[in-house]
Amino acid sequence: MFTMQNYIPPKRYLDNKTILVTGAGDGIGKQAALHYGKHGATVILLGKTVAKLESVYDEIVNNGGNEPGIVPLDLKGATAQHYRDMANTISDQFGCLDGLLHNASVLGHLGPFAQISEKDWQDVLQVNVTSQFLMTQALLPILKKAPYASVIFTTSSVGLQGRAYWGPYSISKFATQGMMQVLADEFDNSSIRFNCINPGGTKTAMRAKAFPAENADHLKTPAEIMPLYLYLMDNEASTETGQTFDAQPK
Ligand code: NAP
């Protein structure tokens, strides 16, 4: 039976598409970048650690993909001007942007609400929410220029139901869902779709930080949850907007 979570796209269905992936150097973002590159997209790799982005760049090119773009950027310090400059560069090189995967996030410190420091609150909200607001706002003009565009945000189970000790991270994921829904409503009946993916427990560095004692062998790998990421970038198959989808439904 067809589900989005077992979707197999047509080969190279992303030919002539340009897709920006944040946090493309590691974990889920790395796999998304590799998969989009394998299907013909020109991927713009945004992340903090240049060496990781270069390694993903090499892997995409070695797999026969288009030469990716690299945007080394720390979302914690980036300003609106950084995002406007990036949008202008993408516009000059590619004319438009067909896809945007907001994937980069930080976990911050887990602990009681009473002990959340103002700095941790601001850092987590800056990376997980404010940077997505500024980046999306700057990129809207070139997303509008694409015949069809897909913007995917990344939420979490703790962004659907608040959980003790997950403070700023949990709250930031509620805000992410809110941002996606506001945009989807504003852009209803337009050429841009906005959705959220909840990856579910996935074997990455962030998961290991959140659950240091767990045996990670039972977790899905980032590569295993890619069908939903591929589906939502498929303008032929996907018409959904304003929705949140589980990559690993119960
Ligand atoms: P990850 O392995 O920690 O990777 C996060 C990526 O984001 C890394 O490439 C990292 O770059 C980048 N990043 C972090 N801070 C950044 C900053 N300030 N500026 C630019 N890039 C930054 O995390 P993941 O598990 O793949 O998570 C991906 C997304 O899925 C996140 O939104 C997360 O909240 C969500 N999620 C994950 C799980 C899970 O079980 N793994 C579950 C639910 C939701 P560097 O490596 O250079 O630091």
Tab-separated table of C-alpha atoms and ligand atoms in Angstrom:
chain	number	residue	atom	x	y	z
A	1	MET	CA	0.000	0.000	0.000
A	2	PHE	CA	1.276	3.474	-0.883
A	3	THR	CA	2.225	5.750	1.992
A	4	MET	CA	4.385	8.857	2.021
A	5	GLN	CA	6.708	7.000	4.350
A	6	ASN	CA	7.511	4.346	1.730
A	7	TYR	CA	7.462	6.683	-1.265
A	8	ILE	CA	9.901	5.848	-4.053
A	9	PRO	CA	10.206	8.829	-6.400
A	10	PRO	CA	10.862	8.650	-10.124
A	11	LYS	CA	14.566	8.693	-10.938
A	12	ARG	CA	16.057	12.188	-11.122
A	13	TYR	CA	12.685	13.788	-10.429
A	14	LEU	CA	14.547	16.789	-9.017
A	15	ASP	CA	16.471	17.599	-12.216
A	16	ASN	CA	16.710	21.376	-12.700
A	17	LYS	CA	15.596	22.038	-9.131
A	18	THR	CA	17.576	24.000	-6.557
A	19	ILE	CA	17.092	22.981	-2.933
A	20	LEU	CA	18.592	24.558	0.180
A	21	VAL	CA	19.159	22.265	3.175
A	22	THR	CA	20.144	23.691	6.571
A	23	GLY	CA	22.270	21.566	8.861
A	24	ALA	CA	23.390	19.663	5.777
A	25	GLY	CA	26.688	18.491	7.234
A	26	ASP	CA	25.434	15.845	9.629
A	27	GLY	CA	22.559	13.620	10.725
A	28	ILE	CA	19.206	13.912	8.966
A	29	GLY	CA	20.165	17.019	6.964
A	30	LYS	CA	23.195	15.276	5.495
A	31	GLN	CA	21.094	12.347	4.274
A	32	ALA	CA	18.447	14.694	2.848
A	33	ALA	CA	21.143	16.598	0.932
A	34	LEU	CA	22.628	13.347	-0.420
A	35	HIS	CA	19.207	12.046	-1.460
A	36	TYR	CA	18.127	15.290	-3.142
A	37	GLY	CA	21.503	15.424	-4.921
A	38	LYS	CA	21.138	11.817	-6.087
A	39	HIS	CA	17.763	12.672	-7.614
A	40	GLY	CA	19.176	15.494	-9.723
A	41	ALA	CA	18.770	18.604	-7.560
A	42	THR	CA	21.444	21.210	-7.177
A	43	VAL	CA	21.723	21.262	-3.417
A	44	ILE	CA	22.818	24.280	-1.419
A	45	LEU	CA	24.477	22.988	1.712
A	46	LEU	CA	24.141	25.330	4.690
A	47	GLY	CA	25.773	24.517	8.015
A	48	LYS	CA	28.178	25.513	10.702
A	49	THR	CA	31.154	23.169	10.234
A	50	VAL	CA	32.783	23.692	6.839
A	51	ALA	CA	34.679	20.375	6.837
A	52	LYS	CA	31.399	18.461	7.175
A	53	LEU	CA	29.798	20.427	4.333
A	54	GLU	CA	32.843	19.756	2.123
A	55	SER	CA	32.589	16.058	2.828
A	56	VAL	CA	28.882	16.047	1.785
A	57	TYR	CA	29.810	18.098	-1.282
A	58	ASP	CA	32.403	15.448	-2.279
A	59	GLU	CA	29.952	12.621	-1.725
A	60	ILE	CA	27.292	14.244	-3.923
A	61	VAL	CA	29.768	14.922	-6.737
A	62	ASN	CA	31.278	11.415	-6.460
A	63	ASN	CA	27.743	9.971	-6.800
A	64	GLY	CA	27.310	11.830	-10.099
A	65	GLY	CA	25.280	14.720	-8.678
A	66	ASN	CA	25.450	18.374	-9.648
A	67	GLU	CA	28.087	20.510	-8.006
A	68	PRO	CA	26.461	21.734	-4.763
A	69	GLY	CA	26.716	25.204	-3.278
A	70	ILE	CA	28.210	25.613	0.175
A	71	VAL	CA	27.014	28.263	2.650
A	72	PRO	CA	29.046	28.165	5.863
A	73	LEU	CA	26.850	29.994	8.335
A	74	ASP	CA	26.327	29.858	12.087
A	75	LEU	CA	22.588	30.398	12.531
A	76	LYS	CA	23.245	31.670	16.036
A	77	GLY	CA	24.991	34.816	14.825
A	78	ALA	CA	23.505	35.296	11.363
A	79	THR	CA	21.578	38.510	10.702
A	80	ALA	CA	18.804	39.420	8.273
A	81	GLN	CA	21.492	40.872	5.989
A	82	HIS	CA	23.301	37.498	5.814
A	83	TYR	CA	20.079	35.877	4.589
A	84	ARG	CA	19.349	38.675	2.107
A	85	ASP	CA	22.890	38.328	0.694
A	86	MET	CA	22.407	34.569	0.419
A	87	ALA	CA	19.058	35.045	-1.357
A	88	ASN	CA	20.672	37.457	-3.839
A	89	THR	CA	23.479	34.992	-4.572
A	90	ILE	CA	20.988	32.145	-5.147
A	91	SER	CA	18.892	34.424	-7.353
A	92	ASP	CA	21.938	35.430	-9.439
A	93	GLN	CA	23.135	31.825	-9.846
A	94	PHE	CA	19.892	29.871	-10.164
A	95	GLY	CA	17.084	32.410	-10.694
A	96	CYS	CA	14.777	30.823	-8.122
A	97	LEU	CA	14.596	28.384	-5.220
A	98	ASP	CA	12.441	25.250	-5.593
A	99	GLY	CA	12.904	23.717	-2.164
A	100	LEU	CA	13.927	24.653	1.360
A	101	LEU	CA	14.468	22.147	4.170
A	102	HIS	CA	14.723	23.836	7.565
A	103	ASN	CA	16.489	21.035	9.396
A	104	ALA	CA	19.270	22.547	11.566
A	105	SER	CA	18.435	22.782	15.259
A	106	VAL	CA	20.084	22.665	18.627
A	107	LEU	CA	18.862	20.783	21.666
A	108	GLY	CA	20.190	23.144	24.335
A	109	HIS	CA	20.286	21.918	27.921
A	110	LEU	CA	17.611	19.572	29.173
A	111	GLY	CA	16.495	20.247	32.748
A	112	PRO	CA	13.857	21.769	35.008
A	113	PHE	CA	12.040	24.877	33.775
A	114	ALA	CA	13.138	26.769	36.916
A	115	GLN	CA	16.763	26.319	35.884
A	116	ILE	CA	16.576	27.376	32.230
A	117	SER	CA	19.190	30.079	31.792
A	118	GLU	CA	18.349	33.164	29.778
A	119	LYS	CA	21.367	32.452	27.547
A	120	ASP	CA	20.283	28.916	26.745
A	121	TRP	CA	16.742	30.129	26.062
A	122	GLN	CA	18.010	32.799	23.660
A	123	ASP	CA	20.494	30.509	21.910
A	124	VAL	CA	17.933	27.762	21.279
A	125	LEU	CA	15.221	30.179	20.157
A	126	GLN	CA	17.703	32.029	17.924
A	127	VAL	CA	18.876	28.908	16.077
A	128	ASN	CA	15.595	26.974	16.052
A	129	VAL	CA	13.084	29.775	15.455
A	130	THR	CA	14.412	33.285	14.750
A	131	SER	CA	16.885	32.125	12.108
A	132	GLN	CA	14.075	30.261	10.318
A	133	PHE	CA	11.904	33.377	10.379
A	134	LEU	CA	14.680	35.596	8.984
A	135	MET	CA	15.796	33.052	6.389
A	136	THR	CA	12.283	32.269	5.153
A	137	GLN	CA	11.437	35.966	4.896
A	138	ALA	CA	14.588	36.623	2.841
A	139	LEU	CA	13.979	33.613	0.585
A	140	LEU	CA	10.260	34.169	-0.099
A	141	PRO	CA	10.895	36.320	-3.217
A	142	ILE	CA	12.941	33.553	-4.884
A	143	LEU	CA	10.603	30.789	-3.671
A	144	LYS	CA	7.780	32.729	-5.372
A	145	LYS	CA	9.746	32.746	-8.624
A	146	ALA	CA	9.804	28.923	-8.784
A	147	PRO	CA	6.908	27.321	-10.703
A	148	TYR	CA	6.246	25.250	-7.555
A	149	ALA	CA	8.153	25.383	-4.287
A	150	SER	CA	8.174	23.228	-1.164
A	151	VAL	CA	9.272	24.464	2.250
A	152	ILE	CA	9.728	21.801	4.918
A	153	PHE	CA	10.179	22.643	8.592
A	154	THR	CA	11.342	20.107	11.175
A	155	THR	CA	9.411	19.539	14.363
A	156	SER	CA	9.554	16.893	17.080
A	157	SER	CA	7.179	14.906	19.269
A	158	VAL	CA	7.909	17.471	22.014
A	159	GLY	CA	6.680	20.191	19.647
A	160	LEU	CA	3.273	18.491	19.535
A	161	GLN	CA	2.963	17.711	23.242
A	162	GLY	CA	5.074	19.610	25.790
A	163	ARG	CA	7.354	17.421	27.894
A	164	ALA	CA	8.927	18.042	31.294
A	165	TYR	CA	12.621	19.033	31.198
A	166	TRP	CA	12.675	19.665	27.435
A	167	GLY	CA	12.132	23.437	28.009
A	168	PRO	CA	13.447	25.714	25.231
A	169	TYR	CA	13.794	22.935	22.640
A	170	SER	CA	10.199	21.766	23.115
A	171	ILE	CA	8.873	25.341	23.050
A	172	SER	CA	10.944	26.141	19.941
A	173	LYS	CA	9.353	23.229	18.092
A	174	PHE	CA	5.829	24.488	18.938
A	175	ALA	CA	6.928	27.834	17.452
A	176	THR	CA	8.222	26.047	14.358
A	177	GLN	CA	4.838	24.409	13.855
A	178	GLY	CA	3.160	27.792	14.327
A	179	MET	CA	5.425	29.437	11.754
A	180	MET	CA	4.685	26.698	9.238
A	181	GLN	CA	0.915	27.024	9.788
A	182	VAL	CA	0.940	30.841	9.523
A	183	LEU	CA	2.886	30.646	6.256
A	184	ALA	CA	0.723	27.854	4.840
A	185	ASP	CA	-2.425	29.867	5.569
A	186	GLU	CA	-0.990	33.069	4.071
A	187	PHE	CA	0.166	31.216	0.977
A	188	ASP	CA	-2.908	29.028	0.555
A	189	ASN	CA	-3.686	28.550	-3.148
A	190	SER	CA	-0.226	29.771	-4.123
A	191	SER	CA	2.717	27.980	-5.726
A	192	ILE	CA	4.475	27.447	-2.355
A	193	ARG	CA	3.653	24.584	0.022
A	194	PHE	CA	4.689	24.640	3.695
A	195	ASN	CA	4.745	21.490	5.837
A	196	CYS	CA	6.467	20.045	8.901
A	197	ILE	CA	8.167	16.705	9.338
A	198	ASN	CA	8.486	15.032	12.709
A	199	PRO	CA	11.398	12.640	12.104
A	200	GLY	CA	10.744	10.514	15.222
A	201	GLY	CA	13.625	8.962	17.146
A	202	THR	CA	16.519	8.750	14.679
A	203	LYS	CA	20.122	7.649	15.156
A	204	THR	CA	22.034	10.959	15.158
A	205	ALA	CA	24.337	12.997	17.389
A	206	MET	CA	21.385	15.025	18.699
A	207	ARG	CA	19.480	11.897	19.688
A	208	ALA	CA	22.578	10.522	21.448
A	209	LYS	CA	22.888	13.771	23.392
A	210	ALA	CA	19.221	13.641	24.456
A	211	PHE	CA	19.259	9.930	25.360
A	212	PRO	CA	22.882	9.096	26.255
A	213	ALA	CA	22.035	5.815	27.988
A	214	GLU	CA	19.833	4.257	25.290
A	215	ASN	CA	20.852	1.444	22.996
A	216	ALA	CA	20.671	3.225	19.642
A	217	ASP	CA	20.608	0.001	17.626
A	218	HIS	CA	16.785	-0.056	17.593
A	219	LEU	CA	16.576	3.440	16.082
A	220	LYS	CA	16.005	4.147	12.416
A	221	THR	CA	18.957	5.702	10.634
A	222	PRO	CA	18.540	9.049	8.835
A	223	ALA	CA	18.719	7.208	5.484
A	224	GLU	CA	15.745	5.024	6.480
A	225	ILE	CA	13.404	7.990	7.056
A	226	MET	CA	14.159	9.708	3.729
A	227	PRO	CA	11.037	8.647	1.727
A	228	LEU	CA	8.898	11.354	3.396
A	229	TYR	CA	11.602	13.975	2.752
A	230	LEU	CA	11.646	12.938	-0.908
A	231	TYR	CA	7.847	12.891	-1.190
A	232	LEU	CA	7.310	16.399	0.165
A	233	MET	CA	9.814	17.798	-2.362
A	234	ASP	CA	7.932	16.160	-5.246
A	235	ASN	CA	5.769	18.820	-6.882
A	236	GLU	CA	4.047	16.204	-9.024
A	237	ALA	CA	3.051	13.912	-6.168
A	238	SER	CA	2.570	16.228	-3.226
A	239	THR	CA	-0.154	18.865	-2.951
A	240	GLU	CA	-0.253	18.998	0.860
A	241	THR	CA	0.273	22.256	2.695
A	242	GLY	CA	-0.061	23.292	6.331
A	243	GLN	CA	0.366	19.709	7.559
A	244	THR	CA	2.661	17.932	9.989
A	245	PHE	CA	3.755	14.447	8.993
A	246	ASP	CA	5.458	11.729	11.018
A	247	ALA	CA	8.396	10.091	9.265
A	248	GLN	CA	7.830	7.128	11.598
A	249	PRO	CA	4.075	6.862	12.239
A	250	LYS	CA	3.104	4.599	15.147
B	1	NAP	P1	22.239	16.646	14.419
B	1	NAP	O1	22.763	15.314	14.080
B	1	NAP	O2	22.651	17.290	15.696
B	1	NAP	O3	22.496	17.628	13.201
B	1	NAP	C1	22.114	18.977	13.327
B	1	NAP	C2	22.677	19.749	12.163
B	1	NAP	O4	22.356	21.130	12.376
B	1	NAP	C3	24.191	19.648	12.071
B	1	NAP	O5	24.566	19.558	10.723
B	1	NAP	C4	24.655	20.973	12.669
B	1	NAP	O6	25.868	21.448	12.141
B	1	NAP	C5	23.530	21.903	12.262
B	1	NAP	N1	23.511	23.059	13.166
B	1	NAP	C6	23.341	23.054	14.501
B	1	NAP	N2	23.475	24.299	14.979
B	1	NAP	C7	23.730	25.103	13.925
B	1	NAP	C8	23.980	26.483	13.780
B	1	NAP	N3	24.023	27.300	14.841
B	1	NAP	N4	24.223	26.977	12.555
B	1	NAP	C9	24.214	26.171	11.478
B	1	NAP	N5	23.993	24.839	11.540
B	1	NAP	C10	23.753	24.315	12.760
B	1	NAP	O7	20.634	16.624	14.507
B	1	NAP	P2	19.569	15.654	13.814
B	1	NAP	O8	19.197	14.628	14.800
B	1	NAP	O9	20.002	15.275	12.451
B	1	NAP	O10	18.323	16.660	13.755
B	1	NAP	C11	17.849	17.240	12.561
B	1	NAP	C12	16.496	17.848	12.851
B	1	NAP	O11	15.593	16.822	13.241
B	1	NAP	C13	16.496	18.864	13.979
B	1	NAP	O12	15.614	19.914	13.655
B	1	NAP	C14	15.964	18.084	15.162
B	1	NAP	O13	15.368	18.923	16.104
B	1	NAP	C15	14.973	17.177	14.475
B	1	NAP	N6	14.641	15.952	15.204
B	1	NAP	C16	15.564	14.966	15.363
B	1	NAP	C17	15.198	13.795	16.044
B	1	NAP	C18	16.168	12.659	16.242
B	1	NAP	O14	15.809	11.666	16.910
B	1	NAP	N7	17.376	12.707	15.718
B	1	NAP	C19	13.878	13.653	16.554
B	1	NAP	C20	12.975	14.677	16.370
B	1	NAP	C21	13.349	15.830	15.698
B	1	NAP	P3	27.284	21.046	12.827
B	1	NAP	O15	27.366	19.565	12.745
B	1	NAP	O16	28.247	21.783	12.014
B	1	NAP	O17	27.172	21.543	14.246
